[in-house]
């Protein structure tokens, strides 16, 4: 069977899909969200070059959406998998958008006219979106989705404003869930990662103080497509922060219950990038990074770290933060250990950014995949076979296998594509 199922439409899933589709292989790309793009679509800039994330990602998304050998199955999930290498049977659960994709032109009139709003998942609940919505402006496919949990029509049966104003009559409140059966030769998991939830990190003040946010929430606040249109403002009062503290390794590299013992690899560099972005936007703002170690292991990463220190004047404080509490006025007080000076210090900040790490996006799969001690999908041999899982014919790429940055993700995605094409070639024989 010269076809493959790719589960997850982030940068890993898109790269491996394009690599196989260009070889003439039929690709079914399944993504649980309404649009492909993954975590990278939420980023403002990438490190260490500070290139625009959307500028890199959008052409790739367009190529995926237009490729004749790629069938996009967005807003869908894998329900079951059976069979063996070369002959897998898969059932896909396609959730209803309540919008006919054949009729919709992506004009956005329905979104404009919708009178109701709810929290935006894409903006990490830092902003609002309409109840009928596009994931983000560059979404592929450019077809809106109705959030049935927040829609007044599904609550009371009284609102059909979007349907009334749709010029192509694409709104369909009668749409139902569909089950689709596929036959594929191999499967590649590229489901990415989730972020550690610091809600129980009361010592750091998350969920207790509005001005304590996570690194991904920061990305949406600083992004030109975010709720503040690229202007960093304190959530508590809308003012530009004059002093920002960034705390590394929140929930990571810790043996405490509920924490992750491993390093998530990209958090240090994301934090350095975010500190530089603050200084680019507001040169007068003071930025401090609290760290245990700076892990600048990739190409150009050490130089990026040096630029942050000497060109941008960012303060790097080696020491463990003990507690974040209320300071004077509406400031936040940080009590921390300064290892270099060998003393306990207290200081006040306008905003705190928590560098939370990555966790596995899924602990249960339709097939019994072996997992590593960190909860991510285990590979057969991390040195010689870093894309093959414990089940023949099922491969893995990107942060489904473990936390990694974008270049490493793309490299592993291409490796998985090559391995999949070899499996398919042998299966056809």
Coordinates of C-alpha atoms in Angstrom, one line a residue:
X1 CA 0.0 0.0 0.0
X2 CA 1.8 3.1 -1.2
X3 CA 0.3 5.4 1.4
X4 CA 1.1 6.7 4.8
X5 CA -0.7 8.2 7.8
X6 CA 1.0 11.2 9.5
X7 CA -0.6 12.0 12.9
X8 CA 0.0 15.6 13.8
X9 CA 0.2 18.7 11.6
X10 CA 2.9 20.7 13.3
X11 CA 6.3 21.5 11.6
X12 CA 7.4 17.8 12.0
X13 CA 4.2 16.4 10.4
X14 CA 4.3 18.9 7.6
X15 CA 7.9 18.3 6.8
X16 CA 7.6 14.5 6.7
X17 CA 4.4 14.8 4.7
X18 CA 6.0 17.0 2.0
X19 CA 9.1 14.8 1.8
X20 CA 7.0 11.7 1.1
X21 CA 4.4 13.4 -1.1
X22 CA 7.3 14.7 -3.3
X23 CA 8.2 11.0 -3.8
X24 CA 4.7 10.2 -5.1
X25 CA 3.5 8.7 -1.9
X26 CA -0.1 9.3 -0.8
X27 CA -0.2 11.0 2.6
X28 CA -3.1 11.3 4.9
X29 CA -2.2 14.1 7.4
X30 CA -4.4 14.1 10.5
X31 CA -4.5 17.1 12.8
X32 CA -6.7 17.4 15.9
X33 CA -7.0 21.2 15.6
X34 CA -9.0 23.1 12.9
X35 CA -5.7 24.1 11.2
X36 CA -2.2 22.7 10.6
X37 CA 0.7 24.7 12.0
X38 CA 1.3 23.4 15.5
X39 CA 3.2 25.2 18.2
X40 CA 5.4 27.0 15.8
X41 CA 2.4 29.0 14.5
X42 CA 2.1 30.6 18.0
X43 CA 5.7 31.8 18.1
X44 CA 6.6 35.4 17.3
X45 CA 10.3 34.9 16.4
X46 CA 12.7 31.9 16.2
X47 CA 16.1 31.6 17.8
X48 CA 19.0 32.2 17.2
X49 CA 18.3 34.2 14.1
X50 CA 15.2 36.1 15.3
X51 CA 13.5 35.3 12.0
X52 CA 9.8 35.7 11.9
X53 CA 8.2 32.4 12.7
X54 CA 5.1 32.9 10.5
X55 CA 7.4 33.9 7.5
X56 CA 9.1 30.5 7.7
X57 CA 6.0 28.5 8.5
X58 CA 3.3 29.9 6.2
X59 CA 4.9 28.9 2.9
X60 CA 5.3 25.4 4.2
X61 CA 1.6 25.3 5.3
X62 CA 0.6 26.5 1.8
X63 CA 2.7 23.8 0.1
X64 CA 1.1 21.2 2.3
X65 CA -2.4 22.5 1.6
X66 CA -1.9 22.5 -2.1
X67 CA 0.1 19.3 -2.6
X68 CA -1.9 16.8 -4.8
X69 CA -0.5 13.8 -2.8
X70 CA -1.5 15.2 0.6
X71 CA -5.0 14.8 1.9
X72 CA -5.5 17.1 4.9
X73 CA -7.8 15.7 7.6
X74 CA -8.0 18.6 10.1
X75 CA -10.2 18.7 13.2
X76 CA -9.8 14.9 13.3
X77 CA -8.3 12.3 15.5
X78 CA -7.2 8.7 15.2
X79 CA -9.7 6.4 16.9
X80 CA -8.2 2.9 16.2
X81 CA -5.3 1.2 14.5
X82 CA -5.0 -2.5 13.6
X83 CA -2.9 -4.6 11.3
X84 CA 0.8 -4.9 10.7
X85 CA 3.7 -3.2 8.8
X86 CA 2.6 -2.6 5.2
X87 CA -1.0 -3.3 6.0
X88 CA -2.5 -1.0 8.6
X89 CA -6.2 -0.3 9.0
X90 CA -7.0 3.0 10.6
X91 CA -10.3 4.6 11.7
X92 CA -10.4 8.4 11.8
X93 CA -12.9 10.4 13.9
X94 CA -13.7 13.6 12.0
X95 CA -15.4 16.1 14.3
X96 CA -18.1 18.4 12.9
X97 CA -17.0 22.0 12.1
X98 CA -20.6 22.9 11.4
X99 CA -19.2 24.6 8.2
X100 CA -19.4 22.9 4.8
X101 CA -15.8 23.0 3.6
X102 CA -16.9 22.5 -0.1
X103 CA -19.0 25.7 0.0
X104 CA -16.9 27.9 2.3
X105 CA -14.7 30.5 0.6
X106 CA -13.0 31.7 3.8
X107 CA -14.4 35.2 3.4
X108 CA -14.8 35.6 7.2
X109 CA -18.2 37.3 7.1
X110 CA -19.6 34.8 9.6
X111 CA -16.7 35.5 12.0
X112 CA -17.2 39.3 11.7
X113 CA -21.0 39.1 12.3
X114 CA -20.9 36.6 15.3
X115 CA -21.9 38.6 18.4
X116 CA -20.3 36.3 21.0
X117 CA -16.7 35.8 22.2
X118 CA -14.8 33.3 24.3
X119 CA -11.2 32.7 25.4
X120 CA -8.8 32.1 22.5
X121 CA -6.9 28.8 22.9
X122 CA -4.4 30.0 20.2
X123 CA -3.6 33.1 22.3
X124 CA -3.3 30.9 25.5
X125 CA -6.4 32.6 26.9
X126 CA -4.6 35.9 26.9
X127 CA -7.1 37.2 24.3
X128 CA -10.6 36.6 23.0
X129 CA -11.9 35.0 19.8
X130 CA -15.4 34.7 18.2
X131 CA -17.4 31.6 18.8
X132 CA -17.1 30.9 15.1
X133 CA -13.5 31.4 14.3
X134 CA -10.3 30.8 12.4
X135 CA -7.4 29.4 14.4
X136 CA -5.2 32.2 13.2
X137 CA -5.2 34.5 10.1
X138 CA -2.9 32.2 8.0
X139 CA -4.9 29.0 8.9
X140 CA -4.8 26.1 6.4
X141 CA -7.5 25.2 5.5
X142 CA -9.0 28.7 5.7
X143 CA -12.4 27.4 6.9
X144 CA -13.9 28.6 10.2
X145 CA -15.1 26.3 12.9
X146 CA -18.0 26.7 15.3
X147 CA -17.2 26.1 18.9
X148 CA -20.3 24.1 19.9
X149 CA -19.5 24.4 23.7
X150 CA -19.7 28.2 23.5
X151 CA -22.3 28.7 20.7
X152 CA -25.6 30.2 21.8
X153 CA -27.5 28.2 19.2
X154 CA -26.4 24.9 20.7
X155 CA -27.2 26.3 24.2
X156 CA -30.6 27.7 23.5
X157 CA -31.4 27.2 19.8
X158 CA -32.0 30.9 19.3
X159 CA -28.9 32.3 17.5
X160 CA -28.1 31.7 13.8
X161 CA -26.4 35.0 13.0
X162 CA -23.5 33.4 11.2
X163 CA -25.9 31.3 9.0
X164 CA -28.0 34.3 8.2
X165 CA -25.0 36.3 6.9
X166 CA -23.0 33.5 5.2
X167 CA -23.0 34.4 1.4
X168 CA -22.5 30.8 0.3
X169 CA -24.8 29.1 2.7
X170 CA -21.9 27.1 4.1
X171 CA -23.1 27.0 7.8
X172 CA -24.6 23.6 8.6
X173 CA -25.8 23.1 12.2
X174 CA -26.9 19.5 11.3
X175 CA -23.3 18.3 10.6
X176 CA -22.4 15.1 12.5
X177 CA -19.3 13.3 13.5
X178 CA -17.9 11.0 10.8
X179 CA -15.8 7.8 11.1
X180 CA -13.5 7.3 8.1
X181 CA -11.6 4.1 7.4
X182 CA -8.1 4.2 5.8
X183 CA -5.7 1.6 4.7
X184 CA -2.0 2.6 4.9
X185 CA 1.4 1.0 4.7
X186 CA 3.0 2.9 7.6
X187 CA 2.2 5.4 10.3
X188 CA 4.3 8.3 11.6
X189 CA 3.5 10.0 14.9
X190 CA 4.4 13.7 15.0
X191 CA 2.0 14.9 17.7
X192 CA 4.4 17.3 19.4
X193 CA 4.3 18.2 23.0
X194 CA 2.3 19.9 25.7
X195 CA 3.5 22.6 28.1
X196 CA 4.0 22.0 31.8
X197 CA 1.1 23.5 33.7
X198 CA 2.4 25.7 36.5
X199 CA -1.0 26.3 38.1
X200 CA 0.2 24.5 41.3
X201 CA 3.4 26.4 41.5
X202 CA 2.2 28.7 44.2
X203 CA 5.7 29.7 45.2
X204 CA 6.1 31.3 41.8
X205 CA 2.7 33.0 42.0
X206 CA 1.2 31.6 38.8
X207 CA -2.6 31.8 38.8
X208 CA -2.3 34.0 41.9
X209 CA -0.8 37.1 40.2
X210 CA -2.0 38.4 36.8
X211 CA 1.5 39.5 35.9
X212 CA 3.1 36.1 36.3
X213 CA 2.8 34.4 32.9
X214 CA 4.3 31.4 31.1
X215 CA 6.8 31.6 28.2
X216 CA 4.1 30.7 25.6
X217 CA 1.7 33.3 27.0
X218 CA 4.5 35.8 26.6
X219 CA 4.9 34.7 22.9
X220 CA 1.3 35.6 22.3
X221 CA 1.5 39.0 24.1
X222 CA 4.6 40.1 22.2
X223 CA 3.4 38.8 18.8
X224 CA 2.1 41.2 16.3
X225 CA -0.8 38.8 15.7
X226 CA -1.5 38.5 19.4
X227 CA -4.1 40.3 21.6
X228 CA -1.9 43.3 22.1
X229 CA -0.8 43.6 18.5
X230 CA 2.9 43.3 19.4
X231 CA 2.9 45.6 22.4
X232 CA 4.0 44.0 25.6
X233 CA 1.7 45.1 28.4
X234 CA 1.2 43.9 31.9
X235 CA -2.1 41.9 32.1
X236 CA -3.0 43.6 35.4
X237 CA -3.0 47.2 34.3
X238 CA -2.0 47.4 30.6
X239 CA 1.2 49.3 31.3
X240 CA 4.6 48.5 29.7
X241 CA 6.7 46.6 32.2
X242 CA 9.8 48.5 33.3
X243 CA 11.4 45.4 35.0
X244 CA 10.9 41.8 33.9
X245 CA 12.2 38.6 35.5
X246 CA 12.4 35.3 33.7
X247 CA 12.6 32.1 35.7
X248 CA 14.1 29.1 34.0
X249 CA 13.4 25.4 34.7
X250 CA 9.9 25.8 36.1
X251 CA 8.6 22.3 36.7
X252 CA 11.7 20.8 35.0
X253 CA 14.9 19.2 36.3
X254 CA 13.3 18.5 39.6
X255 CA 12.6 15.3 41.6
X256 CA 9.6 16.9 43.3
X257 CA 6.3 15.2 42.9
X258 CA 4.4 16.4 39.8
X259 CA 7.6 17.9 38.3
X260 CA 9.6 16.6 35.4
X261 CA 13.2 15.3 36.1
X262 CA 14.4 16.0 32.5
X263 CA 15.6 19.1 30.7
X264 CA 13.3 20.3 27.9
X265 CA 16.3 21.6 25.9
X266 CA 14.7 24.6 24.2
X267 CA 13.6 26.7 27.3
X268 CA 16.9 28.4 27.9
X269 CA 17.1 29.7 24.3
X270 CA 13.5 30.7 24.2
X271 CA 14.0 32.7 27.4
X272 CA 17.1 34.4 25.9
X273 CA 15.2 35.2 22.7
X274 CA 12.3 36.6 24.7
X275 CA 14.6 38.8 26.8
X276 CA 16.1 40.2 23.6
X277 CA 12.7 40.8 22.1
X278 CA 11.8 42.8 25.2
X279 CA 14.9 44.9 24.8
X280 CA 14.2 45.4 21.1
X281 CA 10.8 46.7 21.8
X282 CA 11.6 48.6 25.0
X283 CA 15.3 49.3 25.4
X284 CA 14.8 51.0 28.8
X285 CA 13.2 47.9 30.3
X286 CA 15.5 45.9 32.6
X287 CA 15.5 42.2 32.1
X288 CA 16.9 39.5 34.4
X289 CA 17.1 35.7 33.8
X290 CA 17.3 33.4 36.8
X291 CA 19.0 30.1 35.9
X292 CA 20.7 27.0 37.2
X293 CA 22.6 26.3 34.0
X294 CA 22.4 27.9 30.5
X295 CA 22.3 25.1 28.0
X296 CA 23.3 26.7 24.7
X297 CA 24.1 23.5 22.8
X298 CA 23.1 24.2 19.2
X299 CA 24.7 26.0 16.3
X300 CA 24.9 29.7 17.0
X301 CA 23.3 29.3 20.4
X302 CA 26.4 30.2 22.5
X303 CA 26.9 33.3 20.3
X304 CA 23.2 34.2 20.9
X305 CA 23.8 33.9 24.6
X306 CA 26.8 36.1 24.5
X307 CA 24.9 38.8 22.4
X308 CA 22.2 38.8 25.1
X309 CA 24.7 39.5 27.8
X310 CA 27.0 42.0 26.2
X311 CA 25.0 43.6 23.4
X312 CA 21.6 43.8 25.1
X313 CA 22.8 44.1 28.7
X314 CA 20.5 41.3 30.0
X315 CA 21.2 40.3 33.6
X316 CA 21.9 36.6 34.1
X317 CA 21.6 35.6 37.7
X318 CA 22.7 32.1 38.7
X319 CA 20.5 31.0 41.5
X320 CA 17.3 29.3 42.5
X321 CA 14.1 31.4 43.0
X322 CA 12.5 30.6 46.3
X323 CA 9.3 32.6 46.2
X324 CA 7.3 35.2 44.2
X325 CA 5.0 37.4 46.4
X326 CA 3.3 40.7 46.5
X327 CA 5.7 43.6 46.6
X328 CA 5.2 47.4 47.0
X329 CA 2.2 48.8 45.2
X330 CA 1.4 46.4 42.3
X331 CA 4.9 45.1 42.0
X332 CA 6.0 41.5 42.4
X333 CA 8.7 40.5 44.9
X334 CA 11.2 37.8 44.1
X335 CA 13.2 36.1 46.8
X336 CA 16.1 34.2 45.4
X337 CA 19.5 32.6 46.1
X338 CA 22.4 34.3 44.3
X339 CA 25.0 31.5 44.0
X340 CA 27.8 33.8 42.7
X341 CA 27.5 36.2 45.6
X342 CA 26.5 33.5 48.1
X343 CA 23.6 35.3 49.6
X344 CA 19.8 35.5 49.6
X345 CA 18.4 38.5 47.7
X346 CA 15.0 40.1 47.3
X347 CA 14.1 42.3 44.3
X348 CA 10.9 43.7 42.8
X349 CA 9.6 43.3 39.2
X350 CA 6.6 44.4 37.1
X351 CA 6.3 41.1 35.3
X352 CA 7.5 37.5 35.8
X353 CA 7.8 35.0 32.9
X354 CA 8.0 31.3 33.8
X355 CA 10.0 29.2 31.4
X356 CA 7.9 26.0 31.6
X357 CA 9.2 22.9 29.9
X358 CA 7.7 20.3 27.6
X359 CA 5.6 17.2 28.4
X360 CA 4.3 14.4 26.3
X361 CA 1.2 15.3 24.4
X362 CA -0.3 11.9 24.9
X363 CA 0.1 9.0 27.3
X364 CA -2.4 6.7 25.6
X365 CA -2.3 5.6 22.0
X366 CA -4.5 3.4 19.8
X367 CA -1.7 0.9 19.8
X368 CA 0.6 -0.2 22.7
X369 CA 3.6 2.0 21.9
X370 CA 6.5 1.7 24.3
X371 CA 7.2 5.0 26.1
X372 CA 10.5 6.2 27.6
X373 CA 10.9 7.1 31.2
X374 CA 10.0 10.7 30.4
X375 CA 6.7 9.7 28.9
X376 CA 7.6 10.4 25.3
X377 CA 7.5 7.7 22.6
X378 CA 10.5 5.4 22.9
X379 CA 12.6 4.6 19.8
X380 CA 14.3 1.3 19.1
X381 CA 17.9 2.7 19.2
X382 CA 18.5 6.3 20.1
X383 CA 21.9 6.2 18.3
X384 CA 21.3 4.1 15.2
X385 CA 17.5 4.0 14.7
X386 CA 16.1 7.2 16.2
X387 CA 12.8 7.2 14.3
X388 CA 11.5 3.6 14.7
X389 CA 9.1 2.8 17.6
X390 CA 8.5 -0.5 19.3
X391 CA 6.0 -1.5 16.7
X392 CA 7.1 -2.4 13.2
X393 CA 5.9 0.1 10.6
X394 CA 5.1 2.9 13.1
X395 CA 7.6 5.7 13.2
X396 CA 8.0 8.9 15.3
X397 CA 9.5 12.3 14.6
X398 CA 9.8 15.7 16.4
X399 CA 8.8 16.3 20.0
X400 CA 6.6 13.2 20.1
X401 CA 10.0 11.4 20.7
X402 CA 11.3 14.0 23.1
X403 CA 11.7 17.8 23.5
X404 CA 13.7 19.4 20.7
X405 CA 14.1 22.7 18.8
X406 CA 12.8 23.4 15.3
X407 CA 16.0 22.5 13.3
X408 CA 16.3 19.1 15.1
X409 CA 12.6 18.5 14.6
X410 CA 12.8 19.1 10.8
X411 CA 15.9 16.9 10.6
X412 CA 14.2 14.0 12.4
X413 CA 11.0 14.5 10.3
X414 CA 12.9 14.1 7.1
X415 CA 14.7 11.0 8.5
X416 CA 11.3 9.5 9.3
X417 CA 10.1 10.2 5.8
X418 CA 13.0 8.3 4.3
X419 CA 12.5 5.3 6.6
X420 CA 8.8 5.3 5.8
X421 CA 9.5 5.3 2.0
X422 CA 11.8 2.3 2.5
X423 CA 9.2 0.4 4.4
X424 CA 6.6 1.1 1.7
X425 CA 9.0 0.0 -1.0
X426 CA 9.6 -3.3 0.7
X427 CA 5.9 -3.8 1.4
X428 CA 5.0 -3.3 -2.3
X429 CA 7.5 -6.0 -3.2

